[in-house]
CSV table of C-alpha atoms and ligand atoms in Angstrom, one decimal:
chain,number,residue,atom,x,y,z
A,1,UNK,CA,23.3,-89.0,-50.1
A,2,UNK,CA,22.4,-92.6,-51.2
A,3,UNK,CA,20.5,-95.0,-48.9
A,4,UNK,CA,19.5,-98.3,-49.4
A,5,UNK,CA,15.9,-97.3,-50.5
A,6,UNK,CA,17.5,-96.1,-53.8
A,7,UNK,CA,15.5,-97.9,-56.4
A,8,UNK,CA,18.0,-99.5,-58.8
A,9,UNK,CA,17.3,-101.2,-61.8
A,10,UNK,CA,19.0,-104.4,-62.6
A,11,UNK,CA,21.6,-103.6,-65.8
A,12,UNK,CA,23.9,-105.9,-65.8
A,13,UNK,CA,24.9,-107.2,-69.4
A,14,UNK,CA,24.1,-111.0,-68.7
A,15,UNK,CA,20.4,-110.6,-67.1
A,16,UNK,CA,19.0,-109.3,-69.8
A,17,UNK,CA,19.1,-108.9,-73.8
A,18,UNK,CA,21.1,-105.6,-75.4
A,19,UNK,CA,18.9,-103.0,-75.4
A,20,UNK,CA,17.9,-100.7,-78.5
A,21,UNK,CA,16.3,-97.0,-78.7
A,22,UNK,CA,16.0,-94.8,-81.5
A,23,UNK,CA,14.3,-92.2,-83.0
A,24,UNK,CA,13.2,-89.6,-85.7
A,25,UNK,CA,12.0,-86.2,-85.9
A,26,UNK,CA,8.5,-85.6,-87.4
A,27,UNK,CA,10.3,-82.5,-88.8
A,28,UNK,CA,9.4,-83.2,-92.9
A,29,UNK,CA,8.3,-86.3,-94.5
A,30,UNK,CA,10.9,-89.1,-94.2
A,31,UNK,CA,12.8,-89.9,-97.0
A,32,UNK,CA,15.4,-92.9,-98.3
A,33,UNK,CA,18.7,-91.6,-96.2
A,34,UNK,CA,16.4,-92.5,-92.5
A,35,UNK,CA,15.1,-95.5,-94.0
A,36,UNK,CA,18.6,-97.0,-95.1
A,37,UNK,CA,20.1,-94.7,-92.4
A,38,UNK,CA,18.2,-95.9,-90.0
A,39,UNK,CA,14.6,-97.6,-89.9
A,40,UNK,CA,15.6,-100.4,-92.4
A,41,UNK,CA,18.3,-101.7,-89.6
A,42,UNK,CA,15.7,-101.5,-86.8
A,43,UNK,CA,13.5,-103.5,-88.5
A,44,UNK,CA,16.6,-106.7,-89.5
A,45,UNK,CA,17.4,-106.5,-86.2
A,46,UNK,CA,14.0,-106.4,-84.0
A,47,UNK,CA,13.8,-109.8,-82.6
A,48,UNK,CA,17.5,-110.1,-81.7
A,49,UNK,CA,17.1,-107.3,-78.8
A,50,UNK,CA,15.0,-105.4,-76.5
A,51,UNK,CA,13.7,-102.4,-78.6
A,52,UNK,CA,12.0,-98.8,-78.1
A,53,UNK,CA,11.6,-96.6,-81.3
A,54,UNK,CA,9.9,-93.4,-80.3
A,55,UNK,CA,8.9,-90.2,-82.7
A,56,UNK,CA,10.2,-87.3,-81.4
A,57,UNK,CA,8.4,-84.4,-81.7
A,58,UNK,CA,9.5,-82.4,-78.3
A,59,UNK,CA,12.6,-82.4,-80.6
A,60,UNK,CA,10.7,-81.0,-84.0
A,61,UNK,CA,10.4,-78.1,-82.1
A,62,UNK,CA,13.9,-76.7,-82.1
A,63,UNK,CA,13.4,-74.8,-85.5
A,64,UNK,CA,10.1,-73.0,-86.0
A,65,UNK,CA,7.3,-75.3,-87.2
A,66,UNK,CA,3.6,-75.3,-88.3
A,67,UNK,CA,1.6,-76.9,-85.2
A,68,UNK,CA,-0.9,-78.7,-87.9
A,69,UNK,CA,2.0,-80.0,-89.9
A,70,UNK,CA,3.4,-81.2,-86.2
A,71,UNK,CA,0.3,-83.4,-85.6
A,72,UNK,CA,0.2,-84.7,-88.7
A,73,UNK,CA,3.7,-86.1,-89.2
A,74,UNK,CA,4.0,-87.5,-85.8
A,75,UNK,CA,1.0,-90.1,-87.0
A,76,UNK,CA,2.8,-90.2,-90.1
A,77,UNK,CA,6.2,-91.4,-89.1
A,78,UNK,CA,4.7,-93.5,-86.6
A,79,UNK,CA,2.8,-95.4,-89.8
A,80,UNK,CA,5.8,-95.6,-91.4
A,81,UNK,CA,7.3,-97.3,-88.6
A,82,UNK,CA,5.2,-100.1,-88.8
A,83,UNK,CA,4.9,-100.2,-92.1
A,84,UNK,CA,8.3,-100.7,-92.6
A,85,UNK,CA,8.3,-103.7,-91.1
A,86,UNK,CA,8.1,-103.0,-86.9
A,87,UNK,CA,6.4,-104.8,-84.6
A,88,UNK,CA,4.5,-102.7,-82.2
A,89,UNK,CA,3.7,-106.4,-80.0
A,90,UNK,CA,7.4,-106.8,-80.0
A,91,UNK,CA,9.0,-103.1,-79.9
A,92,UNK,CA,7.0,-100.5,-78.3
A,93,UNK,CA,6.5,-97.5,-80.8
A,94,UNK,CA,5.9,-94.2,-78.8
A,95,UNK,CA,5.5,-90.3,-79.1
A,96,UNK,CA,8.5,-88.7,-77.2
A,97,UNK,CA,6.1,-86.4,-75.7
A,98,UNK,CA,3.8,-89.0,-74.5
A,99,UNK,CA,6.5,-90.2,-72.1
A,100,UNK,CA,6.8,-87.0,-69.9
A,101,UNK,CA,10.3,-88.4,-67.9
A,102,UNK,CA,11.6,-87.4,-70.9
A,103,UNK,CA,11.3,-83.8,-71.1
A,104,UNK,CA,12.1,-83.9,-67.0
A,105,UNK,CA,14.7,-85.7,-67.2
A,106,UNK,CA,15.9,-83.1,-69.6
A,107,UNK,CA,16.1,-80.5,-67.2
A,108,UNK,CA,18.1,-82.4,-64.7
A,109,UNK,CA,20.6,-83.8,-67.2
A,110,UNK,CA,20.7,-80.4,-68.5
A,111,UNK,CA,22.2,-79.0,-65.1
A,112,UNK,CA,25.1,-81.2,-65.2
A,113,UNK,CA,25.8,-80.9,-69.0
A,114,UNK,CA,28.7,-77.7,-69.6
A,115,UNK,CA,27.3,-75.1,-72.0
A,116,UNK,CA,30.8,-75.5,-74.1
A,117,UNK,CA,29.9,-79.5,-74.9
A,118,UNK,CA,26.9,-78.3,-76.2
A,119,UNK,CA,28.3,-75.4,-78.5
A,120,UNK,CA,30.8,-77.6,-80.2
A,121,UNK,CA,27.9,-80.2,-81.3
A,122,UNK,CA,28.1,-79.7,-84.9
A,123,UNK,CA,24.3,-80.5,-85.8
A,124,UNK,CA,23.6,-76.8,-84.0
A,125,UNK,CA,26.6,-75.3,-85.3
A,126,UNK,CA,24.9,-76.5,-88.6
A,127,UNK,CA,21.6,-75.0,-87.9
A,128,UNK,CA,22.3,-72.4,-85.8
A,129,UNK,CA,24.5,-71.4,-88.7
A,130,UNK,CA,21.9,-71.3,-91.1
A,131,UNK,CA,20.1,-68.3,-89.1
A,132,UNK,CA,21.3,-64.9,-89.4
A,133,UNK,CA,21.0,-64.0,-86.0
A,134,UNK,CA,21.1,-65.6,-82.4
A,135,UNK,CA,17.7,-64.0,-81.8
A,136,UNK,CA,16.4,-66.6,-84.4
A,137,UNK,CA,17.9,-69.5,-82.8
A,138,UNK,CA,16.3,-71.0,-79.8
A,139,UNK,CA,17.7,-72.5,-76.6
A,140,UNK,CA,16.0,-75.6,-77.1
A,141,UNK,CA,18.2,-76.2,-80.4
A,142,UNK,CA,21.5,-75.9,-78.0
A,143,UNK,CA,19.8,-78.2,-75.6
A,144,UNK,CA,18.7,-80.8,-78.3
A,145,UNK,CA,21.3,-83.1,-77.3
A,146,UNK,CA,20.5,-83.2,-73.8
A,147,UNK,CA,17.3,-83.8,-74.5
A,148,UNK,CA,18.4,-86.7,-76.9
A,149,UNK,CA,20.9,-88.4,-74.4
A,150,UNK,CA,18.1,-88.9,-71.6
A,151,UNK,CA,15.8,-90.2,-74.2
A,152,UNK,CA,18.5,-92.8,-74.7
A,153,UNK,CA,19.8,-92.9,-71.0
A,154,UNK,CA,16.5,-93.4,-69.8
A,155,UNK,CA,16.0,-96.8,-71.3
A,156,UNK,CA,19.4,-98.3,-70.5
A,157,UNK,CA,20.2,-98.1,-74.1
A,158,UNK,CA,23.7,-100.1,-74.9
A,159,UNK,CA,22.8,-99.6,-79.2
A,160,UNK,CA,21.7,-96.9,-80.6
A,161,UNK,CA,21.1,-97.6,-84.4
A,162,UNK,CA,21.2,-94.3,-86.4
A,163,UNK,CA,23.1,-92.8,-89.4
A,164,UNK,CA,27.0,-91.2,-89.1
A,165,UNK,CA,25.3,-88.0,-88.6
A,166,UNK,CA,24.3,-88.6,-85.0
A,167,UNK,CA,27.4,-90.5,-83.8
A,168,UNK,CA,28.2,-87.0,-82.3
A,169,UNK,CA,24.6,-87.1,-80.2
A,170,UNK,CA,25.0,-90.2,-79.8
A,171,UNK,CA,29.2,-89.7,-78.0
A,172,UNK,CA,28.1,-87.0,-76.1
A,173,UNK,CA,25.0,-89.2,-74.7
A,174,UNK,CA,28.0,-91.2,-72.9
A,175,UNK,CA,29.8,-88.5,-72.0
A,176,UNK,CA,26.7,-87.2,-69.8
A,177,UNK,CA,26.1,-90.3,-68.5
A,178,UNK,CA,29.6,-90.4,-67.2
A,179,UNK,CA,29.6,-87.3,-65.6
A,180,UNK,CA,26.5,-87.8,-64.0
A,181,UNK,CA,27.4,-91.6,-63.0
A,182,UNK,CA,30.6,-89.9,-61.7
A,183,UNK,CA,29.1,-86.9,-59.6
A,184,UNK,CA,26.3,-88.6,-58.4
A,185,UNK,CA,26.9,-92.5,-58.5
A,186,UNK,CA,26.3,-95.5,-61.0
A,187,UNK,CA,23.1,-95.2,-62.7
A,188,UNK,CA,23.3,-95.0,-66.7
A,189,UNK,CA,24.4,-97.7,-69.0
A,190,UNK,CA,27.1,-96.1,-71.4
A,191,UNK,CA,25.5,-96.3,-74.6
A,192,UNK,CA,27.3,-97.0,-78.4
A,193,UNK,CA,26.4,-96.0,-81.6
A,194,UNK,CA,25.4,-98.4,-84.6
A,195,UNK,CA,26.3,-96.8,-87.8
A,196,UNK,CA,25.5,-99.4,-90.5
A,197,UNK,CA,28.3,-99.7,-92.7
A,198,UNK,CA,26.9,-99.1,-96.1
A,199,UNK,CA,23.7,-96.5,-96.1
A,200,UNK,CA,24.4,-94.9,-93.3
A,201,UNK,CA,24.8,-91.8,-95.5
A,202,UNK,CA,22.3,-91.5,-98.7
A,203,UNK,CA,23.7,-88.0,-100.7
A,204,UNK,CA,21.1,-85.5,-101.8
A,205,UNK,CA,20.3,-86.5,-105.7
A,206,UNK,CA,20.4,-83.0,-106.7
A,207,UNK,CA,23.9,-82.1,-105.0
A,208,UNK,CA,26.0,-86.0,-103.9
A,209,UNK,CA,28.3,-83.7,-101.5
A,210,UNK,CA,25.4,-83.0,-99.4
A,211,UNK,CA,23.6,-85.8,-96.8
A,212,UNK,CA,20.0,-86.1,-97.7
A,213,UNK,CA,18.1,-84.6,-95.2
A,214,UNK,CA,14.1,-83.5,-94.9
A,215,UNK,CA,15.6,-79.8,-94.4
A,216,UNK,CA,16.3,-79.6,-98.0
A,217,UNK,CA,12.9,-81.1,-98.9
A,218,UNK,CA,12.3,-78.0,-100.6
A,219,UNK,CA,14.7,-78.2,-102.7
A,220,UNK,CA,13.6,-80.0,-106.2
A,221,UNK,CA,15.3,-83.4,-106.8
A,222,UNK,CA,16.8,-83.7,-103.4
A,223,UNK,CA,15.3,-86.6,-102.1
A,224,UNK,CA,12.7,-89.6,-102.8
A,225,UNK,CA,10.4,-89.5,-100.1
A,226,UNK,CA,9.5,-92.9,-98.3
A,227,UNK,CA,5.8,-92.3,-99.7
A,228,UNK,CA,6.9,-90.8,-103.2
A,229,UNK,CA,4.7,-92.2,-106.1
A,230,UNK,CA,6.8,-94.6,-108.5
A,231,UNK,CA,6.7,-92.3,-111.6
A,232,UNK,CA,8.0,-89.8,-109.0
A,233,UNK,CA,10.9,-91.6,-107.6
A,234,UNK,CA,11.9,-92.6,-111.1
A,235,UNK,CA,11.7,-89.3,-112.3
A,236,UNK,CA,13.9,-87.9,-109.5
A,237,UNK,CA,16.6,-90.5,-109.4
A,238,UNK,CA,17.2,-90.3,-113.8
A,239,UNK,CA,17.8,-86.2,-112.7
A,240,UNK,CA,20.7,-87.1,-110.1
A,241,UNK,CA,23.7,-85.4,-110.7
A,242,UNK,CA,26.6,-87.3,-111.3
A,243,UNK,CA,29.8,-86.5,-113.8
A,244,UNK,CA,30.5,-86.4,-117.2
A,245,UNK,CA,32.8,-89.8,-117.2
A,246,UNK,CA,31.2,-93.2,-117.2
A,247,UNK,CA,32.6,-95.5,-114.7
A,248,UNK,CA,30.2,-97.2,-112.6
A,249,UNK,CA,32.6,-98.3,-109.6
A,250,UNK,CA,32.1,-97.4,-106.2
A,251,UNK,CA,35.0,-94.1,-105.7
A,252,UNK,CA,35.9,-92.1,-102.6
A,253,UNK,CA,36.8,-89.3,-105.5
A,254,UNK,CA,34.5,-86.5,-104.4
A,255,UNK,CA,33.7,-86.1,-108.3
A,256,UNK,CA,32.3,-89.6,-108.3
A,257,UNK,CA,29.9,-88.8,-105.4
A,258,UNK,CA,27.1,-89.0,-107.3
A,259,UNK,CA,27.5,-92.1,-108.8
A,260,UNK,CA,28.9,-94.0,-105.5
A,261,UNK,CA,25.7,-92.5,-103.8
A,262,UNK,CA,23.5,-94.7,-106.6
A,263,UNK,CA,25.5,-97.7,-106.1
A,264,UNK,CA,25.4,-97.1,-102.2
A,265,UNK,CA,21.5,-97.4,-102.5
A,266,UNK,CA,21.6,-100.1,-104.6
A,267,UNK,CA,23.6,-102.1,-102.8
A,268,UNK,CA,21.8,-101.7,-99.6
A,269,UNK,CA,18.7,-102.4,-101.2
A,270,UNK,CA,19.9,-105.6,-102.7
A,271,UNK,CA,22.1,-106.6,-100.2
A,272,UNK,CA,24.8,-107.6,-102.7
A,273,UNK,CA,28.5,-107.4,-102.4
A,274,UNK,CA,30.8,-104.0,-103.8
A,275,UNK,CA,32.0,-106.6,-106.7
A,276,UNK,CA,28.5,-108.4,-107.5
A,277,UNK,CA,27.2,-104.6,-108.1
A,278,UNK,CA,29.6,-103.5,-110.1
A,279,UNK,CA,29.4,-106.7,-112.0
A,280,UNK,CA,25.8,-106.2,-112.8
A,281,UNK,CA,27.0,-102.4,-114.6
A,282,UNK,CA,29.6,-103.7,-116.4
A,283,UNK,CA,28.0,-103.6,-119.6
A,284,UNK,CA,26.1,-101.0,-118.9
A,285,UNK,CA,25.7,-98.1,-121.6
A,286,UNK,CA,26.1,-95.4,-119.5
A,287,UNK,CA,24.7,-93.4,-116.5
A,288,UNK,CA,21.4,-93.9,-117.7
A,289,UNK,CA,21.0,-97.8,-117.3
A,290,UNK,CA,22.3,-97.4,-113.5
A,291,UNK,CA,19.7,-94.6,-112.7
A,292,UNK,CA,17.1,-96.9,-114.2
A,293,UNK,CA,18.4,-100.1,-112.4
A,294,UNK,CA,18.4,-97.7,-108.7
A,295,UNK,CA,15.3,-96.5,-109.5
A,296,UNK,CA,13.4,-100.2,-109.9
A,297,UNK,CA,14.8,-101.7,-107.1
A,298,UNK,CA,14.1,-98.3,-104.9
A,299,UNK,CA,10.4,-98.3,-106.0
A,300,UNK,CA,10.1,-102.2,-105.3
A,301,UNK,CA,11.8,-101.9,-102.3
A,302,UNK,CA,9.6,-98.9,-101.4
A,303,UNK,CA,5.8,-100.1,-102.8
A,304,UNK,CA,4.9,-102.1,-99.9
A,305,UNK,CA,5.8,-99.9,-97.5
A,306,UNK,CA,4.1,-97.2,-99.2
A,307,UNK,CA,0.8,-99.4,-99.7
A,308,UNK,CA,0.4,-100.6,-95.9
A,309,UNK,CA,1.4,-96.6,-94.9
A,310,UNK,CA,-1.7,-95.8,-96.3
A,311,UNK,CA,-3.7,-98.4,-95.0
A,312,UNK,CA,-2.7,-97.7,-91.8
A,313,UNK,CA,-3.4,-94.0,-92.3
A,314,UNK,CA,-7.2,-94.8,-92.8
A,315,UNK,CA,-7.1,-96.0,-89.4
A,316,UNK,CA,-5.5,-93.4,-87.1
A,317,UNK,CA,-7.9,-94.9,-83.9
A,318,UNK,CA,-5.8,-98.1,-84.5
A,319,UNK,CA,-2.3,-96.4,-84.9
A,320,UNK,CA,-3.1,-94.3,-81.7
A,321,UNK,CA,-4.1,-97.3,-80.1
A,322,UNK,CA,-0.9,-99.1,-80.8
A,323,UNK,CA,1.1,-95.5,-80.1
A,324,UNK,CA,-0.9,-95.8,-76.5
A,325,UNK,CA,0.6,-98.9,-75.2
A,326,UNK,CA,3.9,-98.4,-76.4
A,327,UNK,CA,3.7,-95.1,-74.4
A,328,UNK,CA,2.6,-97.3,-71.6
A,329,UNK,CA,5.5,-99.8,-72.1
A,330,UNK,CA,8.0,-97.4,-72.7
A,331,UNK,CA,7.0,-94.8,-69.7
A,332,UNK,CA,7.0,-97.8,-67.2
A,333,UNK,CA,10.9,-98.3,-68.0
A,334,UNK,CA,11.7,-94.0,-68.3
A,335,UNK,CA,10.2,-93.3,-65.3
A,336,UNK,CA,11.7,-96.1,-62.6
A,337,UNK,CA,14.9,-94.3,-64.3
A,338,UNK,CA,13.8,-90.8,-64.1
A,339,UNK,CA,13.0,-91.5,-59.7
A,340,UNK,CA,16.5,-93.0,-59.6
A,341,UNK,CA,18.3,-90.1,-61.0
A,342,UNK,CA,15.6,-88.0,-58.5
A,343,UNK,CA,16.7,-89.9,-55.7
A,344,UNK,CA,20.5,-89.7,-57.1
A,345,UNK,CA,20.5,-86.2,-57.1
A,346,UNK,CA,18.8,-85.7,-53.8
A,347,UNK,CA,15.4,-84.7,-54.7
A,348,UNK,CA,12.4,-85.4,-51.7
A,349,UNK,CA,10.0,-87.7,-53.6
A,350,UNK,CA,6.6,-87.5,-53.6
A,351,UNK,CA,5.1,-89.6,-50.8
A,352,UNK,CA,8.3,-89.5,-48.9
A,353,UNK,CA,11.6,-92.0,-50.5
A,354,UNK,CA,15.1,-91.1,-49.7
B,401,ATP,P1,16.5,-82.9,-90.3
B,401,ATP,O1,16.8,-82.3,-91.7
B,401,ATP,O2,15.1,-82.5,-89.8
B,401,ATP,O3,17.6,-82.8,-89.3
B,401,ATP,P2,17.1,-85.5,-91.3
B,401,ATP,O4,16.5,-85.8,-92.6
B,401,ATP,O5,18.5,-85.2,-91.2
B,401,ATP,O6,16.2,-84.4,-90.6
B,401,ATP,P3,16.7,-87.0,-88.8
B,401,ATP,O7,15.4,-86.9,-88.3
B,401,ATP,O8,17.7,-86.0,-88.3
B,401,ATP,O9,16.7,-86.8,-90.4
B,401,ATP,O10,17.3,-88.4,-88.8
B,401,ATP,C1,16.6,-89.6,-88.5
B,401,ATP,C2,17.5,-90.8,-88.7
B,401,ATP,O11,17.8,-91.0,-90.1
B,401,ATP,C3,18.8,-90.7,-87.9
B,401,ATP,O12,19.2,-92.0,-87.5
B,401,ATP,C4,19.8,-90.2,-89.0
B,401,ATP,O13,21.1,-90.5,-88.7
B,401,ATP,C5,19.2,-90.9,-90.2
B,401,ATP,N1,19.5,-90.2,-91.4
B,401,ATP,C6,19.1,-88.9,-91.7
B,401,ATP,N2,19.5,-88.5,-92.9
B,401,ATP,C7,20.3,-89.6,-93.4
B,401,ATP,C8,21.0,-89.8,-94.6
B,401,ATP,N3,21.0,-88.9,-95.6
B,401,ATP,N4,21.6,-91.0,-94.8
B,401,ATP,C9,21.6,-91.9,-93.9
B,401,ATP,N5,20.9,-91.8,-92.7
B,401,ATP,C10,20.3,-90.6,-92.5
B,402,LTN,N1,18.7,-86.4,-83.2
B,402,LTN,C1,18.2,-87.6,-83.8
B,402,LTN,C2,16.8,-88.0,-83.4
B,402,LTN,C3,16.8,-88.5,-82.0
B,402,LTN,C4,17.3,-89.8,-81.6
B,402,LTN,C5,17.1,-89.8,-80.2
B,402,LTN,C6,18.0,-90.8,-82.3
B,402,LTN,C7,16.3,-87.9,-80.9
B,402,LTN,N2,16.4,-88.7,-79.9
B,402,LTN,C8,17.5,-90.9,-79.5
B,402,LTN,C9,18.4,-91.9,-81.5
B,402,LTN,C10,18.1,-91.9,-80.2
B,402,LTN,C11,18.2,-87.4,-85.3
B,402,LTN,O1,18.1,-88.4,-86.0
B,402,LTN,N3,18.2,-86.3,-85.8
């Protein structure tokens, strides 16, 4: 039943600015694919919009994990964060867990969610895949998109800036808001995906038919971590497979994956256009003189970041400060929406209310 004590909070477009939430696992150490994926975009775009960027570690969970290394990359992401370029006075930065309507909000979004949406998600077909047994697999992996749609719903989110793998999460997100703005009345935004158009999907360097991703960390050569050393990123990018030609032009030809993932980075790096890039390997001699062009303007592009990580590192009472507030910020928004959908779905609230 709704009443008119129903607390509502005003969404209309034109009252305020376009909101923005996104977030990453503190699942591995982050690498180039979620910084020109994702957390470079966040930070070209901060002052245009309303934004929350959150480190979620209620989702790190899903596959088994090392409760040390758990504690230790949630500061770590959040550094890198700001290092990158965010501003915690403009954006509050938060730990997923720290805001508790998310992980409630979970459970009643979870209720209205059919199992079958959930089966087809290909992310847990992915992973789920990867096990050779359902015992292995836990329900919170099936359940990782619900979770992810009301930590998006839950701020009003109309953009959500991530790479073309979570346009899936990010679809589904609307469809649960639909179904619950349908059974129980308007109360979510319908939120879109921004995929940015070149970056959004950086290929492993050891295999260019296969996204980058901190599961393959493992794997030597795959990726160029955010915090890599330069003599370390160098060395990994001159050992990226490409082909045997020697035609450095951007190519759809899945045998030229390698080579169109090196001018993918360098172009989002240097912000040039598909003929200026090519132009500059024109006379190139080879393979080698575009790994060694990628790999200077990824270590340039990269040495600040890394430098101010660190900084910030040496004072985690600082970073938890900062990570404090934004919780504070962040939970005032998620939990007026968290007693609407309560009140929505017909729950008594505490100290009385609908
Ligand atoms: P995991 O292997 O733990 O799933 P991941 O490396 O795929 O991790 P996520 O934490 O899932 O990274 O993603 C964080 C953000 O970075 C998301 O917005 C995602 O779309 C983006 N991203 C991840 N990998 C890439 C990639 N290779 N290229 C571009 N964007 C990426
Ligand atoms: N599933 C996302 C991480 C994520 C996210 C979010 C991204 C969790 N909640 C909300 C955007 C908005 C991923 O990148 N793997």
């Amino acid at each position: 039943m709704q009443t008119e004590t129903l607390t509502v909070e005003d969404t209309s477009a034109e009252t305020r600015k376009r909101r923005v939430l996104s977030g990453i696992q503190p699942s591995g150490d982050l690498h180039l694919g979620n910084y020109l994926g994702a957390i470079k975009r966040w930070v070209e775009r901060q002052y245009e919009k309303e934004n929350y960027f959150c480190i979620v570690d209620l989702h790190a969970i899903t596959l088994p994990h090392d409760p040390e290394a758990l504690r230790q990359r949630t500061r770590g992401v959040a550094a890198l964060y700001i290092a990158s370029g965010l501003d915690p006075d403009h954006c509050p930065i938060f730990i997923q867990s720290h805001v508790t309507a998310h992980a409630e909000a979970c459970w009643l979004a979870g209720c209205v969610t059919p199992l079958g949406w959930l089966e087809r998600m290909t992310q847990y077909k992915d992973k789920a895949g990867r096990s050779d047994s359902s015992e292995r697999i836990s329900t919170g992996l099936l359940a990782y998109p619900v979770l992810m749609a009301c930590d998006i719903l839950l701020y009003s989110a109309d953009e959500v800036p991530v790479g073309e793998d979570q346009k899936q999460h990010v679809e589904l997100s609307r469809d649960i808001a639909q179904r619950f703005n349908h059974m129980f009345g308007e109360t979510f935004v319908l939120p879109e995906p921004m995929i940015p158009e070149i970056g959004a999907r950086v290929m492993g360097f050891d295999d260019p038919s296969r996204k980058m991703s901190k599961s393959y960390e493992h794997i030597r050569g795959h990726l160029v971590k955010m915090v890599d050393e330069p003599k370390e990123i160098e060395r990994t990018i001159k050992r990226a497979v490409t082909d045997s030609g020697n035609e450095i032009v951007f190519s759809e030809d899945p045998a030229k994956a390698g080579v169109n993932n090196l001018l993918g980075i360098y172009q989002v790096i240097t912000g040039k256009t598909p003929e200026r890039v090519e132009a500059d390997f024109a006379n190139a001699r080879g393979y080698g003189d575009l790994k060694s062009a990628v790999a200077e303007v990824v270590i340039e592009e990269l040495r600040p970041i890394r430098e101010r990580y660190n900084e910030i590192m040496d004072d985690v009472s600082e970073l938890d400060r900062i990570l404090a507030d934004g919780a504070d910020r962040a939970g005032a928004v998620a939990n007026a929406k968290l007693r609407e959908m309560k009140e929505r779905m017909g729950f008594v609230l505490p100290g009385g209310g609908s």
